[in-house]
XYZ file of C-alpha atoms in Angstrom:
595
model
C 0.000 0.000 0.000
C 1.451 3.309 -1.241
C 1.649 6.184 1.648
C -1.337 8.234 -0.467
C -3.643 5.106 0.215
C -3.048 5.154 3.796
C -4.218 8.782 3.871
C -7.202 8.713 1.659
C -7.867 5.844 3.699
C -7.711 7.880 7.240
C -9.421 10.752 5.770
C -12.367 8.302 4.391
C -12.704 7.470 8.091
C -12.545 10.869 9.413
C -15.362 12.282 7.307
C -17.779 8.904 7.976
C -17.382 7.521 4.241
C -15.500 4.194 6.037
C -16.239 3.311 9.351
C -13.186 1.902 11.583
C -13.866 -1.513 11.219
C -13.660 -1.447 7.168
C -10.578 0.370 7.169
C -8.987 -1.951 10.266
C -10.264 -4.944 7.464
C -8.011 -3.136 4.570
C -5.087 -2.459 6.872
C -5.158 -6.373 8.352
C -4.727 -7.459 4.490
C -1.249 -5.694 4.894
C 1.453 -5.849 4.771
C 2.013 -8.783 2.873
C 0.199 -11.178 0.139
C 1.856 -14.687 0.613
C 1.700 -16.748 -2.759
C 3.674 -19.611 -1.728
C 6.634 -19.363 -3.902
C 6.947 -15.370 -2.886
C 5.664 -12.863 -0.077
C 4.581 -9.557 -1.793
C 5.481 -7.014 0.191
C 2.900 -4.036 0.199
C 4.130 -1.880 2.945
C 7.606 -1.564 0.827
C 6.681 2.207 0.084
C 5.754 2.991 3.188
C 9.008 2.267 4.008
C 11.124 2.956 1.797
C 9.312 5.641 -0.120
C 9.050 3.017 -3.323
C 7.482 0.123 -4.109
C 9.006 -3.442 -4.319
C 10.728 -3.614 -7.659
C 10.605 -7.233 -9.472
C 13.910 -8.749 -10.221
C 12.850 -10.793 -13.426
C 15.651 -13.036 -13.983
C 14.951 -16.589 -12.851
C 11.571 -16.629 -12.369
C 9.017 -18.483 -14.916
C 6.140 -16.464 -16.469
C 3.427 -17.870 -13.966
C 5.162 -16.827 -11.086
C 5.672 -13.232 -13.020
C 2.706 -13.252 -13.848
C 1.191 -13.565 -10.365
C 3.738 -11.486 -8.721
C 2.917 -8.512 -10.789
C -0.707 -9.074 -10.554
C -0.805 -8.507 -6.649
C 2.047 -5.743 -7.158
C -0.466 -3.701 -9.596
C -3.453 -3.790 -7.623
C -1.896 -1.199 -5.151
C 1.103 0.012 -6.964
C 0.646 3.317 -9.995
C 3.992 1.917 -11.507
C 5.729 -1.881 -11.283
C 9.275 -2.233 -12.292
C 10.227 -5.431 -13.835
C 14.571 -5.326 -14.208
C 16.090 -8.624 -16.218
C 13.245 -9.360 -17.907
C 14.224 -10.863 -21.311
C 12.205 -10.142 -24.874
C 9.873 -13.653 -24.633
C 8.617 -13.237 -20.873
C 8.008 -9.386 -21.875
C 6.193 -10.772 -25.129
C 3.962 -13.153 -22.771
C 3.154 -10.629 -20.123
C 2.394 -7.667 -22.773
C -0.553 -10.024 -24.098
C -2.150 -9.690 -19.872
C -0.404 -6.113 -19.110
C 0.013 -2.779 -20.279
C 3.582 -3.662 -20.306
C 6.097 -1.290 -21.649
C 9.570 -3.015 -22.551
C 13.175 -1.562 -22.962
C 14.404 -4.002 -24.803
C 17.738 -2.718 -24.717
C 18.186 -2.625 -21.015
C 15.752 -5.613 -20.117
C 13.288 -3.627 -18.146
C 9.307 -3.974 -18.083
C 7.450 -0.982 -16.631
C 3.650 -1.536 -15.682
C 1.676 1.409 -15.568
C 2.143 5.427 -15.958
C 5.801 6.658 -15.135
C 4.977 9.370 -12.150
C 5.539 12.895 -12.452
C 9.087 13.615 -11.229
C 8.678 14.952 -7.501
C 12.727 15.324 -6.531
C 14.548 18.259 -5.175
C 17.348 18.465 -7.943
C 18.319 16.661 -11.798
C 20.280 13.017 -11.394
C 22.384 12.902 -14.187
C 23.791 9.632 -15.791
C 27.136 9.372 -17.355
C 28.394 6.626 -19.529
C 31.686 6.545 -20.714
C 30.882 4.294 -23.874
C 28.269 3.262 -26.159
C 28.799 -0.212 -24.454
C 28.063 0.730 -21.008
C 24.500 2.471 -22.145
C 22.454 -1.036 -21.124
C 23.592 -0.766 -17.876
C 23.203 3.252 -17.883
C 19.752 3.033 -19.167
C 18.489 0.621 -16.554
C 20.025 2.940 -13.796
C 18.258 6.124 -15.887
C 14.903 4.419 -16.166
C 14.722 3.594 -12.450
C 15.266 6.499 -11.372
C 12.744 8.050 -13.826
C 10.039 5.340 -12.153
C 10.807 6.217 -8.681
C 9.703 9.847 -9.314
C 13.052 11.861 -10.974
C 14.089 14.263 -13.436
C 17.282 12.378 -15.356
C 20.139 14.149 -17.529
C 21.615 11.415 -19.549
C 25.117 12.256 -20.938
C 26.631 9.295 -23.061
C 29.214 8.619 -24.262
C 31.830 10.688 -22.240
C 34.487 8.594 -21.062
C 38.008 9.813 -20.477
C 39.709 8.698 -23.915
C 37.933 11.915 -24.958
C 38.150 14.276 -21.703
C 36.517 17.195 -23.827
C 33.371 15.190 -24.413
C 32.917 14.966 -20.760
C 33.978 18.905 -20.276
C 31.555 20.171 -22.689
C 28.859 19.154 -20.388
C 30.367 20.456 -17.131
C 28.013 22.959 -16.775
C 25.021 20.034 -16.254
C 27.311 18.177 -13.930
C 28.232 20.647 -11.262
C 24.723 21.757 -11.916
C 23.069 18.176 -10.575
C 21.928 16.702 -7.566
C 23.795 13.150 -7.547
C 25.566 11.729 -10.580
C 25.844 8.334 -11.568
C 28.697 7.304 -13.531
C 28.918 4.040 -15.687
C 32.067 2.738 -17.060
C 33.977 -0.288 -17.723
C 37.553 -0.796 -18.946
C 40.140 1.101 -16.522
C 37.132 2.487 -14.682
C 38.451 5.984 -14.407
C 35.064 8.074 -15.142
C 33.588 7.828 -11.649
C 37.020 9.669 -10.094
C 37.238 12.343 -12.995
C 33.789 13.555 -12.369
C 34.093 13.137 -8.455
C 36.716 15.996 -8.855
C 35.058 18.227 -10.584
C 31.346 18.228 -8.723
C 30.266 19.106 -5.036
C 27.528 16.596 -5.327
C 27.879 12.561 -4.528
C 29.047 9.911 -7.432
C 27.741 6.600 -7.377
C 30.034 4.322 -9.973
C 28.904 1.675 -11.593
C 31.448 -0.592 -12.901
C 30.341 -2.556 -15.740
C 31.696 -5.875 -17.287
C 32.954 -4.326 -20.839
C 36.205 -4.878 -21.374
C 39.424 -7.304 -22.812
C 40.772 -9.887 -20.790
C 42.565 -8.152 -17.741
C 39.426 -7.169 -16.995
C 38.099 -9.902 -15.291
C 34.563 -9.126 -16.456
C 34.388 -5.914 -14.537
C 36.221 -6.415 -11.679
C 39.292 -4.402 -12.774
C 36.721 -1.672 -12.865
C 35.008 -2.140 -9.676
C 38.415 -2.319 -7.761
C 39.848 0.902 -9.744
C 36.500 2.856 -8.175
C 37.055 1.802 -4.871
C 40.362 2.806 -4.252
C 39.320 6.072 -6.143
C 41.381 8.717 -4.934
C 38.038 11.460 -5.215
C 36.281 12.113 -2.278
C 32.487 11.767 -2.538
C 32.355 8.084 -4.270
C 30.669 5.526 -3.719
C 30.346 1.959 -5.935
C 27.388 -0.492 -6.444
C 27.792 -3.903 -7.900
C 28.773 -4.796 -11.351
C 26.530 -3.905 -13.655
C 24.252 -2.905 -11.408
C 22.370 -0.598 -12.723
C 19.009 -0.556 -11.050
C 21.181 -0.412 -7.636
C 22.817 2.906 -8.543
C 19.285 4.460 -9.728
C 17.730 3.623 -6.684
C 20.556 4.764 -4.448
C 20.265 8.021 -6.617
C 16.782 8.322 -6.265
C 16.981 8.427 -2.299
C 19.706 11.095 -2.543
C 17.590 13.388 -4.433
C 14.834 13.319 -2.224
C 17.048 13.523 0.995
C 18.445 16.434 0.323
C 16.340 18.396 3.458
C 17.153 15.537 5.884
C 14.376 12.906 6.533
C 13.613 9.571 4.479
C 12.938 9.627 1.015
C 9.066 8.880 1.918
C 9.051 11.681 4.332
C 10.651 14.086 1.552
C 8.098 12.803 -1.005
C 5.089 13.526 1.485
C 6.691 17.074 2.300
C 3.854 19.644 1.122
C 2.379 22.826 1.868
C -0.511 22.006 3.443
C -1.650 25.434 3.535
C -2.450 24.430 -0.198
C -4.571 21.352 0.997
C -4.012 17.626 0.965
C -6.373 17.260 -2.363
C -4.899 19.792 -4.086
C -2.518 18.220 -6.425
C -1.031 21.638 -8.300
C 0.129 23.130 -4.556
C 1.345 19.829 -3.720
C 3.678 19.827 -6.748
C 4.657 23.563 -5.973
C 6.237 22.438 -2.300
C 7.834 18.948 -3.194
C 9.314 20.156 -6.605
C 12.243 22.905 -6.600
C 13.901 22.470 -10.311
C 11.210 23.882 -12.768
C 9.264 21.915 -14.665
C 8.077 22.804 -18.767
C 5.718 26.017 -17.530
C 2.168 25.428 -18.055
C 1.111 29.061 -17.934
C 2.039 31.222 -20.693
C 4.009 34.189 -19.290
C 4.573 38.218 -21.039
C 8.158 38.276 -22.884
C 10.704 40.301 -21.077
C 9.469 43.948 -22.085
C 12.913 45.831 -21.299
C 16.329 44.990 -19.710
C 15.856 43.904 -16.096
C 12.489 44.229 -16.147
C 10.333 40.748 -15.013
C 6.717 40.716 -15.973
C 5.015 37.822 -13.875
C 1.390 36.625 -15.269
C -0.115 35.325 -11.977
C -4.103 35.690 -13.852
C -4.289 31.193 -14.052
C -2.057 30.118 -10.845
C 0.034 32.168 -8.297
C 1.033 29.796 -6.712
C 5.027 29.001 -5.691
C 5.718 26.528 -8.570
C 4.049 29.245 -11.124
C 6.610 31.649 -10.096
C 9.177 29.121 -10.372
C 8.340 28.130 -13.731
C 8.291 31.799 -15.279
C 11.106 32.260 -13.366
C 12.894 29.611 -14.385
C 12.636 30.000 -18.216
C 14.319 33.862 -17.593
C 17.379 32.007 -16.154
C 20.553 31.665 -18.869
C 23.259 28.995 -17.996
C 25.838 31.616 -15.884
C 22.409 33.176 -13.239
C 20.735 28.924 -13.075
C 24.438 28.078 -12.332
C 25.017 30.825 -9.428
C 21.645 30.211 -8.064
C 22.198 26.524 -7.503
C 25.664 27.412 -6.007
C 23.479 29.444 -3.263
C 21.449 26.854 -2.712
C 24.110 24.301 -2.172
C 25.924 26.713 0.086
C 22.369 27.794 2.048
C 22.284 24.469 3.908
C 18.721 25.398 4.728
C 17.934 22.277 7.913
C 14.389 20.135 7.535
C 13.419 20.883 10.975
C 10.275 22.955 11.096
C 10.473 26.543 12.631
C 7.494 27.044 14.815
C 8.072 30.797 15.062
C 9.420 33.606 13.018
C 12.105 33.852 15.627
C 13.151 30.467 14.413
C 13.069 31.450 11.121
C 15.316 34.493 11.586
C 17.618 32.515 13.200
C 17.769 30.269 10.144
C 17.703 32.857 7.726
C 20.822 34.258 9.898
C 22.968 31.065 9.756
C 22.263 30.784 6.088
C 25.791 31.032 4.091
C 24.331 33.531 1.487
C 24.317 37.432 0.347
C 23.307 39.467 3.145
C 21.143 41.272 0.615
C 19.450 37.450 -0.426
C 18.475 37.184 3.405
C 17.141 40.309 3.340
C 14.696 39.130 1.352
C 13.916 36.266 2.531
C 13.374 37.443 6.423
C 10.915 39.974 4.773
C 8.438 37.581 3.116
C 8.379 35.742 6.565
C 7.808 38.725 8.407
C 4.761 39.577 5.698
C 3.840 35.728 6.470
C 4.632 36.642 10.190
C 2.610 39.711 10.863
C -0.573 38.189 8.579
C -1.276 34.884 10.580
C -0.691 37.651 13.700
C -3.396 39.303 12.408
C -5.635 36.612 11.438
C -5.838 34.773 14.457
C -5.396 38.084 17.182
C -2.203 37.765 18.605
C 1.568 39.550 18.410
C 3.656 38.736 16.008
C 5.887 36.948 18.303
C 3.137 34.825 19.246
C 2.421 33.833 15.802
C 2.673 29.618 15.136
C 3.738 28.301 11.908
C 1.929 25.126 10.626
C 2.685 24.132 6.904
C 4.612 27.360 6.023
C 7.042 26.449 8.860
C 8.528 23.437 7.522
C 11.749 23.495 5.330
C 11.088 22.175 2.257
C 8.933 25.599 2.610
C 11.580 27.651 3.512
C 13.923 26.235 0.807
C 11.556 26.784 -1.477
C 11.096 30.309 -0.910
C 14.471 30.698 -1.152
C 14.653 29.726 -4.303
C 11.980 32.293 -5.683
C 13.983 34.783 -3.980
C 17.452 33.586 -5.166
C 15.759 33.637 -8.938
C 15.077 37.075 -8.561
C 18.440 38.153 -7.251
C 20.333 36.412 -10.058
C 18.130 37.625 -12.367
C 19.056 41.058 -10.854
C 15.761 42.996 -12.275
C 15.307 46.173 -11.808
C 11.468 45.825 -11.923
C 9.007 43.360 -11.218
C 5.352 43.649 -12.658
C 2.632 41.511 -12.443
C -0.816 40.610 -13.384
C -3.757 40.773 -11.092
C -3.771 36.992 -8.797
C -5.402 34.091 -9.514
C -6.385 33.064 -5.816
C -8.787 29.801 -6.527
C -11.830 29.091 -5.349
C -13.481 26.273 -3.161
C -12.071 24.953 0.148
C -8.682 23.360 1.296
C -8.193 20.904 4.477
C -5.316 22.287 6.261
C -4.222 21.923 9.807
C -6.993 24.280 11.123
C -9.601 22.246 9.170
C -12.110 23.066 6.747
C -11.450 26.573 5.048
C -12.558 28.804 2.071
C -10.047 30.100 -0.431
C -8.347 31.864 -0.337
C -7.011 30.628 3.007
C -7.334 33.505 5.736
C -3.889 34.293 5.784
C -3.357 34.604 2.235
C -6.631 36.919 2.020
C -4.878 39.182 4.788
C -2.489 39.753 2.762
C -3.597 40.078 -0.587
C -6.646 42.758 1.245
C -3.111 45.448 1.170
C -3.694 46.047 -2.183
C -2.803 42.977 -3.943
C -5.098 43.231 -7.175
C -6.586 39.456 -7.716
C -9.158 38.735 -10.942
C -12.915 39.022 -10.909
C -15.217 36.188 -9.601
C -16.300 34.939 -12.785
C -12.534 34.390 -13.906
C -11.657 32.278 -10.145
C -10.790 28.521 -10.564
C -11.318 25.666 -8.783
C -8.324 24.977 -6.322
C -6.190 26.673 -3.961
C -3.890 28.521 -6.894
C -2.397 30.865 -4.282
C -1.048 29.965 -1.029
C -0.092 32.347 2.401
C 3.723 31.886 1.103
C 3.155 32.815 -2.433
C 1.202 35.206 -1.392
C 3.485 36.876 0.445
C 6.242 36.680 -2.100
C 4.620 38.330 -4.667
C 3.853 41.433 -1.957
C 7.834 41.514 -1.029
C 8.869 41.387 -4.609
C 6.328 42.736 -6.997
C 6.312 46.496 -7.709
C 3.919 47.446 -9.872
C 0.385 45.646 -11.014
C -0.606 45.638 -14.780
C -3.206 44.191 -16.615
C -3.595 41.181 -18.849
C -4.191 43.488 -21.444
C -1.289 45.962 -20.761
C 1.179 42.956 -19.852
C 0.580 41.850 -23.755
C 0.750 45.371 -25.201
C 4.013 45.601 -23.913
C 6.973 46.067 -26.222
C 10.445 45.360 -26.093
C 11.350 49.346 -26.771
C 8.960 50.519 -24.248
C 9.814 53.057 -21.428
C 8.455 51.422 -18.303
C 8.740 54.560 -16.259
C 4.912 55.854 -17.163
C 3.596 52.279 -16.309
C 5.591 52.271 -12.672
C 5.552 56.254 -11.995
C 2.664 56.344 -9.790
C 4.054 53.751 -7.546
C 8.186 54.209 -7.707
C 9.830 57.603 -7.652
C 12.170 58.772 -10.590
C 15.151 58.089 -9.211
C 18.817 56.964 -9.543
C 18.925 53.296 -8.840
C 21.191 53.896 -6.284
C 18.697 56.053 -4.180
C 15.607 54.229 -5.020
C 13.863 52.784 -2.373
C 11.393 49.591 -1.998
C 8.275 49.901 -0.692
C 8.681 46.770 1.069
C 11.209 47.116 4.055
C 11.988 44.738 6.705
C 9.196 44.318 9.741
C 10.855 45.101 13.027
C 8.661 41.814 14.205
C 9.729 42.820 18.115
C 7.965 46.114 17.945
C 4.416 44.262 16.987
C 2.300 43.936 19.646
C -0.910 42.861 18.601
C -3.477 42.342 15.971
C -3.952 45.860 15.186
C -0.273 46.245 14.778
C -0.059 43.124 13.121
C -2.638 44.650 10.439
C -0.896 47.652 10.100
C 2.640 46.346 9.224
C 0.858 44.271 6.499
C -1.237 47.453 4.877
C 1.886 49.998 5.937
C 5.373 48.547 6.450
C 7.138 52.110 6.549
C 5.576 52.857 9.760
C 7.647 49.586 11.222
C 10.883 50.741 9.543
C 13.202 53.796 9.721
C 14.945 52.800 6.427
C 14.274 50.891 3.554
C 15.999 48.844 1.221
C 15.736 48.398 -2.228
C 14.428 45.009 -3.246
C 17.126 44.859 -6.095
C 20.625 45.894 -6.323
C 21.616 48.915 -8.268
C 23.148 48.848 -11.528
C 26.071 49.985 -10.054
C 25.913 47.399 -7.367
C 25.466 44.363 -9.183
C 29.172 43.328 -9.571
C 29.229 43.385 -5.600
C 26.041 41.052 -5.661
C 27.895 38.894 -8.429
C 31.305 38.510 -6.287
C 29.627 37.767 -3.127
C 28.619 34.246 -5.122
C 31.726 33.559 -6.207
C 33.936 31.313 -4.527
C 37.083 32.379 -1.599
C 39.524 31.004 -4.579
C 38.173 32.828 -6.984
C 38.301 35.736 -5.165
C 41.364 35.561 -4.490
C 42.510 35.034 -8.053
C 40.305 38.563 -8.597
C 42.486 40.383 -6.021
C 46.035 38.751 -7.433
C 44.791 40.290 -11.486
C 44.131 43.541 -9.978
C 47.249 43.721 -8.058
C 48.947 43.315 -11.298
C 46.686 45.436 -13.458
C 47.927 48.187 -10.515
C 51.786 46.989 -10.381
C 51.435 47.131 -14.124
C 50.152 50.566 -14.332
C 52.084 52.154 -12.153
C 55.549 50.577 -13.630
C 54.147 52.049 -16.913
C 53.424 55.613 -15.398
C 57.382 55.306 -14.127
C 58.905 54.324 -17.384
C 56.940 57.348 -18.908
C 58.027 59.444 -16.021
C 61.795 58.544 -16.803
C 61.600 59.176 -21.096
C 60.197 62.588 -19.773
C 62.459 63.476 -17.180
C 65.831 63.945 -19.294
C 63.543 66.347 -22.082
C 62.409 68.156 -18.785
C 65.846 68.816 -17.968
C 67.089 70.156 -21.349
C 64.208 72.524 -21.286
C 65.147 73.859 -18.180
């Protein structure tokens, strides 16, 4: 039984539809079926956040057969690995059975949406080492990831493997396959921040013992950050790199997978994706063209929520700002614990390694978050609780909204009115309307959202989104105008009534940090929402300045880097001033005659 069965299950009994004894009935058919020749084990992915996989070498077509009959009556997706063309043949005539011939592998059912917090990327070296590659690729794809395959890249060609650099560093976990000398796992292990699993494979002459050259040349690699499955085990290495990428908050891989904003509702499967899913996926709503440099126009008018930003986000990202955002959010270390207070979340915020200015951000969307739920339920600030938008798969995710926008360095943000949703959400207080009452608090400070008649079903803007979009975006347009907009345009008419013409150095945000200590109350609590500048002497502009974006760009790159920086411009100065000398000496004797 998957984990979303046991919860339908529990909330069937908590609304009446099943009655206690019914579901105690279900649960006593768990956890396993016995069929004589095998135990089916249906608690697997409550376990182990997947279900059991079916090794199909050795085992005759009946007991296949029977084996995946049991596994599909609880199971979206069965993995079959070994399973040669004629017991494929035989079970396609009873399944929906698709078969990979070239790596031996069955797959029953629809291949789930990917739901993990980064890319796994597999690298073979060789053309020969793609059967084992592919069955490591397709297992991970089955257990719920997004995979980068990158073959044929070993080292008897070093630039085939460089050109693609950019992808590796860029990745969660890599798996690399190789046979011969073994070499690739400990070539890309020094060149990444993220773990290598190697997968030695049995290509090779001779001296290569059917692998086993290979598999001892990867474990006495000399990289740090490897680790080595069996020979030719592919489907070992995918699943090994399938519980990395959903680990990376701390927790199992089932916890990880369950991880949502619940703010957003347990039936709502769009806000679901938006919390478990932090790489992009293709965007589904259409969003305006860039209509001047540095200037981000967000259409929010069919889903605000966090994913939705991501997405439009995400396709405004060029190889050099995706690559410095995922070096933040490697160096953030943002923990899974959940923060039950803003306090906590300051203090996270504070221990984050990232740009002051980044954190600045951040800690203002929470205190937005902060100083609503203070107002919706009639306490201080510093009283406030944090349910769903406490966690830190929430947190993380925020932060990378926030870090898209301060790669992406804009200058201005506008946006369309918000697509809130309509209907109700089950969330930790119960039954509630949408938009949730924390989200309306916010979007009531004049947060333009689209008329009844336009609402959709679904919770399609959350308390966090919500917040986001009232920290970062400056100026509301319409569908209409966001359309109109051309590339040549001067944006200073359509933002005049809300920003000051200004140098970008002086300009000022009209969303500064809430001094959370000085809130006292609902009414207080209400005010910071509606009018932050009365809880702030200063205020800080949401975006650095043209003239400040190298300092934004240098505090991402890394100490050796730096370093390298200050050593050029020591020598650009040495090198300058030896040529002002030199000309002071041809001078000098000239200077003398004339004299």
């Amino acid at each position: 039984m998957e984990s979303d069965a046991v919860k339908q299950l529990l909330e069937s009994v908590a609304q009446g539809i099943t009655t206690p004894a019914e579901a105690e009935l279900q649960l006593k058919k768990e956890p396993f079926t016995d069929l004589g020749f095998a135990k089916i084990d249906h608690h697997r992915s409550l376990r182990q956040g997947a279900a059991e996989v079916v090794y199909g070498e050795g085992k005759t077509l009946e007991q296949l057969h029977a084996i995946c009959q049991e596994l599909a009556g609880d199971a979206s997706c069965v993995l079959i690995t070994r399973l040669d063309a004629k017991k494929a043949a035989d079970l396609q005539s009873v399944f929906d059975l698709d078969y990979r011939k070239d790596c031996q592998i069955g797959i029953i059912g629809k291949i789930p949406e990917a739901t993990g917090n980064g890319v796994i990327a597999v690298a073979a070296a060789g053309t020969s080492d793609l059967a084992v590659a592919e069955e490591a690729a397709l297992t991970a794809e089955v257990l719920g990831n997004r995979v980068l395959r990158l073959y044929d890249v070993g080292v008897a060609g070093l630039h085939r493997l460089l050109a693609h650099l950019d992808e590796l560093m860029t990745a969660q976990v890599v798996v690399a396959v190789a046979g011969m000398e073994g070499a690739l796992p400990s070539v890309i292990a020094g060149l990444v921040s993220c773990p290598v699993i190697a997968v030695p494979t049995s290509v090779g002459y001779g001296a290569s013992f059917g692998g086993l050259s290979a598999l001892l040349a990867m474990l006495n690699s000399c990289a740090s950050g490897v680790s080595v499955v069996n020979i030719d085990n592919g489907f070992g290495a995918g699943f090994q790199a399938h519980q990395i990428n959903h680990l990376s908050l701390g927790g199992s891989a089932a916890d990880a997978s369950d991880s949502v904003d619940a703010t957003a509702g347990k039936d709502n499967a769009a806000s679901q994706k938006e919390s478990s899913e932090f790489v992009a996926s293709d965007p589904t709503i259409a969003f305006a063209a860039v209509p001047a440099p540095r200037t981000i126009v967000l259409n929010l008018s069919k889903s605000a929520t966090r994913q939705s930003l991501l997405d439009q986000l995400e396709a405004l990202l060029d190889d050099e700002t995706r690559n410095r955002r995922a070096m933040i959010l490697r160096e953030a270390r943002v923990p899974a614990k959940h923060h039950n207070d803003i306090a906590e979340i300051n203090d996270t915020i504070d221990a984050m390694v990232a740009p002051e200015r980044l954190k600045d951000h951040l800690r203002d969307v929470y205190a937005v978050l902060a100083a609503a739920e203070a107002q919706v339920h009639g306490v201080s600030v510093d009283e406030t609780h944090f349910h769903e938008v406490g966690n830190g798969l929430s947190l993380l995710n925020a932060l990378t909204i926030a870090a898209s926008f301060f790669v992406l360095e804009p200058s201005c943000v506008l946006a369309t009115p918000v697509q809130t949703g309509r209907g109700t959400i089950e969330c930790s207080h119960g039954t509630m309307d949408v938009p949730a009452p924390a989200t309306a608090a916010i979007l009531d400070t004049g947060v333009p959202v689209v008329p009844e008649e336009e609402l959709l079903e679904g919770e399609l803007c959350t308390p966090t989104s919500a917040a986001i979009i009232k920290h970062f975006v400056q100026k509301f347009i319409t569908l209409e105008e966001a359309d109109a907009l051309e590339p040549t345009e001067d944006l200073g008419a359509l933002v005049s009534d809300q920003l000051e013409e200004e140098d970008d150095a002086d300009r000022t945000s009209k969303f500064p940090a809430v001094d959370c200590d000085s809130l006292q109350g609902s009414d207080q609590a209400s005010q910071a929402i509606k009018d932050p500048a009365g809880f702030a002497a200063s205020k800080t502009a949401p975006f650095p300045a043209a003239g400040a974006a190298a300092d934004a760009t240098v505090a991402l790159v890394p100490e050796d880097m730096l370093r390298l920086r200050d050593m050029l411009k020591a020598m650009n100065e040495h090198a300058a001033a030896s040529a002002d000398e030199a000309t002071a000496k041809e001078t000098s004797p000239k200077k003398k005659a004339d004299e």
